[in-house]
């Protein structure tokens, strides 16, 4: 399918507001990795777990934290139970568990629309499991690694901690990373490697890897001019799903670009108080070095073996007017959604840059002349990001603290892989949005 | 004067010289306004829990129209805040000044969000309480103004030795939110704001 030439082809339509809402600020909502539920971190010291099928409240997790809950993260790859980590302004992280073995039944009843939480006993609730103490001040973000082996937390105390769960409820601190010079706002894991990224009040992003039992900084990204609020990796193998999936008739230059992107691996997106969203890309290693690190061969000289070079690939169209608190990179379509203080939700899509009118085969010469001004050998100008949807006042006049993609699970779902956008605001509301082709 | 004050001899303006329209402020106080402002440490939005109290779409309500709030009214809201170390108001100490208050209208016809920019002038260039004063101004305005206002509080350029660092802190909503959950700091703020009507 040829990419749309008209940028505004999609509208963002309201589907539901999760009910009942919180009466104070909500910070973040994270969809469960497998179930149609979403957990919301609230400033009233609770986590609310809502159904994405009925859009109603299923569970309130209370009584653990002494201050606002700022962040929530589901542990991936757990069978038979749900495990949720909570990060709070009280400087601690909590681990909560719920037995999901009666899940099939629950899901059926939810779908039938007669869910009634009151009938459930206490066993049905999320049980407090353990507390992770160590940070000196507010936890701002936390994230499980894709394998579920590690949990990363970050704080105003300028540090990033990595915890490993040795056995149930026995967490060991395996790293305390103190590279940042200011509050650490967000942590995120690479989808394929044990590579951790952190974004900070010091305007930088840092990347860390394990090197001979020690976690070390392997790259520093310096480009934003103000606080970096959010960092997130691209999904795994997205070139098979997004605009790059169609390989027929690609010019040699474009085919080379796709190949280079695949060698770089998933890219990194960041959003900042400087009102920009930026995409960063790893410089592929030359031949054998890349292979040996992939195979996990021991590397003797650390600086050569493990340091990475990340460069700015592009800045997304700048249509936010205030701090961008959050972005989300769709694992299904490759589109990016962003939101922040100006109350807007923007959706961006990447496409081949067509210098010639649609239908004319853009050959190498056209693209090349256009890219002369670009620095470096990486030809970033072969593609461009366009805003495909823009929604003002998504939470009335309130700020939006978080935005994410989630699998659509309600009755109105139009396809197996349809997605919704979920936004979380200062008004205490969590809203679900669908994209409609215009 | 106590010796430990940062500025033991501040310049004090006469109350009759302060800018005023010589009338009562027409900014409506919310139910959580005044001295009971910080009964709950977590900022919350009372009016939202009652949708009938202030309909979102009502354009005829007093505090909903853009024209209703001007710089003088912003000044009235914050000039009565007490200085944390002197028994004087920020207005009489010329920490807040009418010409340093700006209201920026919505930048797009699709938006209803206005921005209030307040530049404060610390009494001396190294005043360690500049952050607390700035926080007091931000909290006062966020509590008193309708939520369609974004509040940007800054240190006036060149009046403070670490103004960039202070501005960055005051502009960080997460830090401000966390500060409001800090009991000690809230005690100071509560005292500063207790002189606001």
Coordinates of C-alpha atoms in Angstrom, one line a residue, chain B residues 121-189:
Chain B
X121 CA 12.6 39.3 41.8
X122 CA 14.4 37.9 44.9
X123 CA 15.4 40.6 47.4
X124 CA 19.1 39.8 47.0
X125 CA 20.9 37.9 44.3
X126 CA 21.9 34.8 46.4
X127 CA 18.6 34.5 48.3
X128 CA 18.4 30.9 49.2
X129 CA 14.7 31.0 49.6
X130 CA 14.0 31.9 46.0
X131 CA 12.9 28.4 45.2
X132 CA 10.5 28.4 48.1
X133 CA 9.0 31.8 47.1
X134 CA 8.7 30.6 43.5
X135 CA 7.0 27.4 44.7
X136 CA 4.6 29.4 46.8
X137 CA 3.6 31.6 43.8
X138 CA 3.1 28.6 41.6
X139 CA 1.1 26.7 44.2
X140 CA -1.0 29.8 44.9
X141 CA -1.9 30.3 41.3
X142 CA -2.5 26.6 40.5
X143 CA -4.9 26.4 43.4
X144 CA -6.7 29.7 42.7
X145 CA -6.9 29.8 38.9
X146 CA -9.1 27.7 36.7
X147 CA -7.2 24.6 35.4
X148 CA -7.0 26.0 31.9
X149 CA -4.1 28.2 33.0
X150 CA -0.6 26.9 32.8
X151 CA 1.6 28.6 35.4
X152 CA 5.2 29.4 34.6
X153 CA 7.1 31.0 37.5
X154 CA 10.6 32.1 36.8
X155 CA 13.3 34.2 38.5
X156 CA 13.7 37.5 36.7
X157 CA 16.8 37.3 34.5
X158 CA 19.9 38.6 36.1
X159 CA 18.4 39.0 39.6
X160 CA 19.7 35.7 41.0
X161 CA 23.0 33.9 40.9
X162 CA 21.4 30.5 40.1
X163 CA 18.3 31.6 38.3
X164 CA 18.5 28.9 35.6
X165 CA 18.7 26.1 38.2
X166 CA 15.8 27.6 40.2
X167 CA 13.7 28.0 37.0
X168 CA 14.3 24.4 36.0
X169 CA 13.1 23.2 39.4
X170 CA 10.0 25.5 39.4
X171 CA 9.1 24.3 35.9
X172 CA 9.2 20.6 36.8
X173 CA 5.7 19.4 37.6
X174 CA 7.0 16.1 39.1
X175 CA 9.3 17.9 41.5
X176 CA 6.6 20.4 42.4
X177 CA 4.1 17.5 43.0
X178 CA 6.6 15.7 45.2
X179 CA 7.4 18.8 47.1
X180 CA 3.8 19.2 48.0
X181 CA 3.9 15.8 49.7
X182 CA 6.8 17.0 51.8
X183 CA 5.4 17.9 55.3
X184 CA 8.2 20.3 56.3
X185 CA 8.1 22.2 53.0
X186 CA 4.3 22.3 53.1
X187 CA 4.5 23.8 56.6
X188 CA 6.5 26.7 55.2
X189 CA 4.2 27.1 52.3

